[in-house]
PDB file of C-alpha atoms in Angstrom:
ATOM      1  CA  UNK A 146     -30.498 -65.897 -20.373  1.00 53.00           C
ATOM      2  CA  UNK A 147     -30.761 -66.929 -16.947  1.00 56.00           C
ATOM      3  CA  UNK A 148     -33.961 -66.852 -15.015  1.00 65.00           C
ATOM      4  CA  UNK A 149     -33.124 -64.831 -12.104  1.00 63.00           C
ATOM      5  CA  UNK A 150     -36.905 -65.236 -10.633  1.00 72.00           C
ATOM      6  CA  UNK A 151     -35.953 -68.914 -10.175  1.00 71.00           C
ATOM      7  CA  UNK A 152     -35.592 -70.481  -6.698  1.00 75.00           C
ATOM      8  CA  UNK A 153     -32.076 -72.189  -7.970  1.00 75.00           C
ATOM      9  CA  UNK A 154     -30.827 -69.009  -9.612  1.00 71.00           C
ATOM     10  CA  UNK A 155     -27.047 -68.332  -8.633  1.00 75.00           C
ATOM     11  CA  UNK A 156     -25.593 -65.424 -10.549  1.00 71.00           C
ATOM     12  CA  UNK A 157     -22.498 -66.228 -12.693  1.00 76.00           C
ATOM     13  CA  UNK A 158     -19.225 -65.488 -10.540  1.00 72.00           C
ATOM     14  CA  UNK A 159     -16.590 -63.554 -12.302  1.00 72.00           C
ATOM     15  CA  UNK A 160     -13.241 -63.131 -11.177  1.00 70.00           C
ATOM     16  CA  UNK A 161     -12.904 -59.369  -9.744  1.00 62.00           C
ATOM     17  CA  UNK A 162     -10.274 -57.316 -11.030  1.00 63.00           C
ATOM     18  CA  UNK A 163      -7.105 -56.140  -9.072  1.00 62.00           C
ATOM     19  CA  UNK A 164      -8.129 -54.075  -6.134  1.00 62.00           C
ATOM     20  CA  UNK A 165      -6.983 -50.239  -6.503  1.00 63.00           C
ATOM     21  CA  UNK A 166      -4.943 -48.855  -3.807  1.00 61.00           C
ATOM     22  CA  UNK A 167      -7.207 -46.159  -2.084  1.00 65.00           C
ATOM     23  CA  UNK A 168      -5.343 -42.966  -1.568  1.00 65.00           C
ATOM     24  CA  UNK A 169      -6.386 -39.473  -0.559  1.00 69.00           C
ATOM     25  CA  UNK A 170      -4.308 -37.864  -3.275  1.00 69.00           C
ATOM     26  CA  UNK A 171      -4.861 -37.315  -7.025  1.00 72.00           C
ATOM     27  CA  UNK A 172      -2.925 -39.331  -9.608  1.00 70.00           C
ATOM     28  CA  UNK A 173       0.548 -37.942  -9.854  1.00 67.00           C
ATOM     29  CA  UNK A 174       0.149 -35.587  -6.858  1.00 67.00           C
ATOM     30  CA  UNK A 175       2.430 -37.662  -4.533  1.00 61.00           C
ATOM     31  CA  UNK A 176       5.195 -37.376  -7.258  1.00 62.00           C
ATOM     32  CA  UNK A 177       6.397 -34.021  -5.846  1.00 57.00           C
ATOM     33  CA  UNK A 178       6.170 -34.440  -2.332  1.00 57.00           C
ATOM     34  CA  UNK A 179       9.648 -32.999  -1.812  1.00 57.00           C
ATOM     35  CA  UNK A 180       8.909 -29.761  -3.729  1.00 57.00           C
ATOM     36  CA  UNK A 181       8.759 -26.826  -1.071  1.00 57.00           C
ATOM     37  CA  UNK A 182       6.186 -24.134  -1.387  1.00 57.00           C
ATOM     38  CA  UNK A 183       7.363 -20.503  -1.010  1.00 58.00           C
ATOM     39  CA  UNK A 184       5.837 -20.547   2.504  1.00 59.00           C
ATOM     40  CA  UNK A 185       7.536 -23.772   3.467  1.00 55.00           C
ATOM     41  CA  UNK A 186      11.143 -22.723   2.317  1.00 57.00           C
ATOM     42  CA  UNK A 187      11.080 -19.435   4.240  1.00 57.00           C
ATOM     43  CA  UNK A 188       9.746 -21.290   7.629  1.00 55.00           C
ATOM     44  CA  UNK A 189      12.667 -23.812   7.289  1.00 54.00           C
ATOM     45  CA  UNK A 190      15.710 -21.320   6.797  1.00 55.00           C
ATOM     46  CA  UNK A 191      17.742 -20.551   9.549  1.00 59.00           C
ATOM     47  CA  UNK A 192      16.648 -17.421  11.322  1.00 65.00           C
ATOM     48  CA  UNK A 193      18.942 -14.981  12.665  1.00 67.00           C
ATOM     49  CA  UNK A 194      17.714 -13.849  16.174  1.00 70.00           C
ATOM     50  CA  UNK A 195      19.097 -10.487  17.231  1.00 74.00           C
ATOM     51  CA  UNK A 196      20.270 -10.307  20.786  1.00 72.00           C
ATOM     52  CA  UNK A 197      19.151  -7.240  22.435  1.00 75.00           C
ATOM     53  CA  UNK A 198      21.801  -5.674  24.431  1.00 78.00           C
ATOM     54  CA  UNK A 199      20.900  -5.554  28.033  1.00 82.00           C
ATOM     55  CA  UNK A 200      20.927  -2.213  29.705  1.00 83.00           C
ATOM     56  CA  UNK A 201      21.782  -1.070  33.042  1.00 88.00           C
ATOM     57  CA  UNK A 202      19.011   0.229  35.360  1.00 89.00           C
ATOM     58  CA  UNK A 203      20.944   3.606  35.375  1.00 89.00           C
ATOM     59  CA  UNK A 204      20.621   3.731  31.328  1.00 89.00           C
ATOM     60  CA  UNK A 205      16.745   2.733  31.567  1.00 91.00           C
ATOM     61  CA  UNK A 206      16.187   5.365  34.063  1.00 93.00           C
ATOM     62  CA  UNK A 207      18.140   8.150  32.098  1.00 93.00           C
ATOM     63  CA  UNK A 208      15.873   7.162  28.811  1.00 93.00           C
ATOM     64  CA  UNK A 209      12.795   7.522  30.812  1.00 94.00           C
ATOM     65  CA  UNK A 210      13.700  10.916  31.892  1.00 95.00           C
ATOM     66  CA  UNK A 211      14.705  12.029  28.827  1.00 95.00           C
ATOM     67  CA  UNK A 212      11.416  10.825  27.223  1.00 96.00           C
ATOM     68  CA  UNK A 213       9.721  12.571  29.944  1.00 96.00           C
ATOM     69  CA  UNK A 214      11.527  15.849  29.515  1.00 96.00           C
ATOM     70  CA  UNK A 215      10.770  15.668  25.607  1.00 96.00           C
ATOM     71  CA  UNK A 216       7.151  15.204  26.420  1.00 96.00           C
ATOM     72  CA  UNK A 217       7.202  18.252  28.813  1.00 96.00           C
ATOM     73  CA  UNK A 218       8.978  20.519  26.369  1.00 96.00           C
ATOM     74  CA  UNK A 219       6.545  19.747  23.695  1.00 96.00           C
ATOM     75  CA  UNK A 220       3.442  20.380  25.941  1.00 95.00           C
ATOM     76  CA  UNK A 221       4.876  23.884  27.025  1.00 94.00           C
ATOM     77  CA  UNK A 222       5.547  24.612  23.273  1.00 93.00           C
ATOM     78  CA  UNK A 223       1.939  23.507  22.363  1.00 91.00           C
ATOM     79  CA  UNK A 224       0.395  25.620  25.438  1.00 90.00           C
ATOM     80  CA  UNK A 225       2.360  28.806  24.167  1.00 87.00           C
ATOM     81  CA  UNK A 226       1.209  28.477  20.699  1.00 84.00           C
ATOM     82  CA  UNK A 227      -2.503  28.167  22.172  1.00 83.00           C
ATOM     83  CA  UNK A 228      -1.736  31.388  24.691  1.00 82.00           C
ATOM     84  CA  UNK A 229      -0.497  33.249  21.608  1.00 80.00           C
ATOM     85  CA  UNK A 230      -3.564  32.451  19.414  1.00 79.00           C
ATOM     86  CA  UNK A 231      -5.674  33.526  22.306  1.00 83.00           C
ATOM     87  CA  UNK A 232      -4.207  37.126  22.164  1.00 86.00           C
ATOM     88  CA  UNK A 233      -6.081  39.576  19.755  1.00 87.00           C
ATOM     89  CA  UNK A 234      -2.821  39.628  17.899  1.00 88.00           C
ATOM     90  CA  UNK A 235      -2.517  36.185  17.198  1.00 86.00           C
ATOM     91  CA  UNK A 236      -6.431  35.678  16.623  1.00 88.00           C
ATOM     92  CA  UNK A 237      -5.958  38.240  13.800  1.00 91.00           C
ATOM     93  CA  UNK A 238      -2.711  36.776  12.450  1.00 89.00           C
ATOM     94  CA  UNK A 239      -4.455  33.156  12.083  1.00 89.00           C
ATOM     95  CA  UNK A 240      -7.385  35.039  10.564  1.00 93.00           C
ATOM     96  CA  UNK A 241      -5.495  36.603   7.829  1.00 95.00           C
ATOM     97  CA  UNK A 242      -3.341  33.343   7.453  1.00 94.00           C
ATOM     98  CA  UNK A 243      -6.665  31.437   6.701  1.00 96.00           C
ATOM     99  CA  UNK A 244      -8.112  34.253   4.589  1.00 97.00           C
ATOM    100  CA  UNK A 245      -4.749  33.978   2.605  1.00 97.00           C
ATOM    101  CA  UNK A 246      -4.907  30.315   2.018  1.00 97.00           C
ATOM    102  CA  UNK A 247      -8.608  30.578   0.972  1.00 97.00           C
ATOM    103  CA  UNK A 248      -7.950  33.255  -1.579  1.00 97.00           C
ATOM    104  CA  UNK A 249      -5.074  31.356  -3.236  1.00 96.00           C
ATOM    105  CA  UNK A 250      -7.187  28.181  -3.402  1.00 96.00           C
ATOM    106  CA  UNK A 251      -9.864  30.366  -5.153  1.00 95.00           C
ATOM    107  CA  UNK A 252      -7.694  31.961  -7.614  1.00 94.00           C
ATOM    108  CA  UNK A 253      -6.166  28.296  -8.441  1.00 93.00           C
ATOM    109  CA  UNK A 254      -9.726  27.051  -8.766  1.00 92.00           C
ATOM    110  CA  UNK A 255     -10.679  30.043 -10.967  1.00 91.00           C
ATOM    111  CA  UNK A 256      -7.487  29.600 -13.184  1.00 88.00           C
ATOM    112  CA  UNK A 257      -8.270  25.721 -13.505  1.00 86.00           C
ATOM    113  CA  UNK A 258     -11.988  26.393 -14.638  1.00 87.00           C
ATOM    114  CA  UNK A 259     -10.805  29.088 -17.232  1.00 86.00           C
ATOM    115  CA  UNK A 260      -8.110  26.686 -18.665  1.00 77.00           C
ATOM    116  CA  UNK A 261      -5.187  29.047 -17.664  1.00 76.00           C
ATOM    117  CA  UNK A 262      -3.911  26.714 -14.683  1.00 58.00           C
ATOM    118  CA  UNK A 263      -2.412  23.873 -16.828  1.00 56.00           C
ATOM    119  CA  UNK A 264       1.040  23.765 -16.238  1.00 56.00           C
ATOM    120  CA  UNK A 265       2.773  22.935 -19.634  1.00 53.00           C
ATOM    121  CA  UNK A 266      -0.381  23.248 -21.340  1.00 54.00           C
ATOM    122  CA  UNK A 267      -1.229  25.989 -23.771  1.00 63.00           C
ATOM    123  CA  UNK A 268       2.187  25.909 -25.325  1.00 71.00           C
ATOM    124  CA  UNK A 269       0.760  24.942 -28.812  1.00 77.00           C
ATOM    125  CA  UNK A 270      -2.176  27.351 -28.349  1.00 77.00           C
ATOM    126  CA  UNK A 271       0.282  30.423 -27.646  1.00 78.00           C
ATOM    127  CA  UNK A 272       2.651  29.635 -30.609  1.00 81.00           C
ATOM    128  CA  UNK A 273       2.041  31.822 -33.497  1.00 85.00           C
ATOM    129  CA  UNK A 274       4.323  30.079 -36.519  1.00 87.00           C
ATOM    130  CA  UNK A 275       6.083  32.711 -38.925  1.00 89.00           C
ATOM    131  CA  UNK A 276       8.789  30.638 -40.367  1.00 91.00           C
ATOM    132  CA  UNK A 277       9.155  27.145 -41.685  1.00 92.00           C
ATOM    133  CA  UNK A 278      11.245  26.037 -38.735  1.00 92.00           C
ATOM    134  CA  UNK A 279       8.562  27.455 -36.542  1.00 89.00           C
ATOM    135  CA  UNK A 280       5.791  25.565 -38.192  1.00 90.00           C
ATOM    136  CA  UNK A 281       8.066  22.445 -37.783  1.00 92.00           C
ATOM    137  CA  UNK A 282       8.464  23.047 -34.252  1.00 90.00           C
ATOM    138  CA  UNK A 283       4.602  23.474 -33.834  1.00 87.00           C
ATOM    139  CA  UNK A 284       4.172  20.317 -35.662  1.00 90.00           C
ATOM    140  CA  UNK A 285       6.366  18.334 -33.542  1.00 89.00           C
ATOM    141  CA  UNK A 286       4.574  19.854 -30.587  1.00 86.00           C
ATOM    142  CA  UNK A 287       1.287  18.543 -31.831  1.00 88.00           C
ATOM    143  CA  UNK A 288       2.461  15.313 -32.537  1.00 88.00           C
ATOM    144  CA  UNK A 289       3.814  15.029 -28.995  1.00 84.00           C
ATOM    145  CA  UNK A 290       0.650  15.940 -27.493  1.00 75.00           C
TER     146      UNK A 290
END
């Protein structure tokens, strides 16, 4: 054993192994550089550019006028509907319509609570088999459910 505290101590020189190549990739990662990911592949495909047909000034003006006319007609129709609702007859008709909707919803909710509103349900409950064939039909319905 060498005395490392001595003044004339020199460590034994060993030959260093070959220096590894420093890389920023993991082992085997550089093997598949040519493989394209899905997002890479799409960006390099040829993209077809649709060329918009240029419209003449008269066509553009006609389209704007048509859009303005359509907006004006919609606004007039909405004003007529609002003015109709402001009349006593209109108010009564709207009230009756809302009342009918509320009654239909209440009836639907009541049927659902009592188990009467199940569409397709209650088929087995309503069966009253008398013959062997009817019993077989009932057993098939029970198995399907």
